[in-house]
Structure formats: structure tokens, C-alpha cells
Amino acid sequence: MLGLRTGEKLEKYVKDYVVFDLETTGVSPLTDAIIEISAVKVRDGQIVDEFSTLVNPKRRIPYGASRVNGITDEMVADMPVFEEVLKDFIDFIGDDILVGHNIHEFDMKFIHRDCEAFFRLFLGNDYIDTLPLARKCLPILGHHKLTDLATYYKIPAEGAHRALNDCRMNQQVFERLGEELKNGEKPLKVCPRCGGTLKLRNGKFGSFFGCSSYPNCRYTENIANETK
Ligand SMILES: [Zn+2]
């Protein structure tokens, strides 16, 4: 909801929320524009409604962006501009808590910027960023991109980098992170060679544990040996 203050970043699990994701013309929340916005509404851990639309950014989409998300100038030519879409999005989210991956540093900045520019008001919804949450819950993982988390939890990652697919994927990730929060922190594995910590990594031949002091320490361990 729009109001006189901006929502706060929370770090906890909630069972009712809206997961959202943006695709943009580039990586700068100062100068780039939104070309797709998607969201899924969740009640009691289950998706009950979806919102998704392409957006006409009124400018060319750089080739680099199209290559990542597959969205082209032709696809957005007849789509509504973001000022219209943002109104519908704000109606859709109501006063729900927002959830998304890396939204504190990225997506929220676009949304806050455009709410202020279009409506001269602030988006008051509190939000939960699954990136710092994943770093806290899964220190054993070497990387915490959304696809890394999907791989770790064996969630199908087809159609990644289109906003609605990423929302559905992240919804499942958030539910799993909620279970991690409930179960408490897992102990880190210690490198027997240098005393550093072992991180779970994805290699050509599947996942393995590697020393976080790499390349100074090249100790690795198979997961198969671990579960024997
Ligand atoms: Zn080591």
C-alpha cells in the first residue's frame, strides 16, 4: 500500500505473503527500466493467485538484457507502461509482506523509485529478502543465487530468468528456508587440511564439498563419501 513511509526489511518466515520478481533493461536501479513484473500471492504456504505482465519501457531493450530473459522489443511494443501496471501491482499486493531474491539491493529500489516518481508516495509494505536469509540459513552453500538454492533443494529450475517462473521457484525456496529457520543453524563442516570451512559447490560432475580457502587450499570431499 502507498503511504507516507517506506516498508522495512524483515528477516523471518511468514505464511501469508506475495513473492515478486522483475525483469529489467539492465542492472542500475537509477537508470534502468522494468520490462516484466510478476507476483504470486501465498496463503498458508500455498499459491492462491498470480499476477504477471510484460511492460513497455518506452526505450530499446539492450541485447544483453534480452539474452538473459528472452524479452524483446517486439514482445513489449503493445504492452502497458509501468505507471499503469504499478497501480495494478499495488492493488494485487494489498498490505501483504513482499518476498523476493536480492530485492533489498535490486527490485525494491526500482519499485520505490517509481512509486515516488509516479505517485509522490512511498510503498509501505514490509519485505523479506531471501538472499540474506539463505546466506544465514545455509552458510554451507558456496553460492546463493536463486538457481543455486533451487539445485540444493531439488526444485525444478526450468524457465529461470522469466519473472513468473522465478516467483514460483522462490516461493518453494522461501518455504524451505522457513523450515531451516525452525530447525536452527546447521553446523559447518571443517576442512581437515587447513581448518577453514567446507562449502557445497556445484561442479561439472555434480555437487561436492570444497574448501573455502581455495585456491590456497585445494581440499575437496565427495558428498557420496559423506552419506555412506
Ligand atoms: Zn582447506
PDB file of C-alpha atoms and ligand atoms in Angstrom, residues 191 194 211 217 219, ligand 1:
ATOM      1  CA  CYS A 191      38.473 -28.575   6.371  1.00  0.00           C
ATOM      2  CA  CYS A 194      43.672 -26.132   6.830  1.00  0.00           C
ATOM      3  CA  CYS A 211      37.496 -25.673   0.998  1.00  0.00           C
ATOM      4  CA  CYS A 217      43.802 -24.961  -0.063  1.00  0.00           C
ATOM      5  CA  TYR A 219      40.899 -29.929  -0.355  1.00  0.00           C
TER       6      TYR A 219
HETATM    7 ZN    ZN B   1      41.276 -26.219   3.472  1.00  0.00          ZN
END
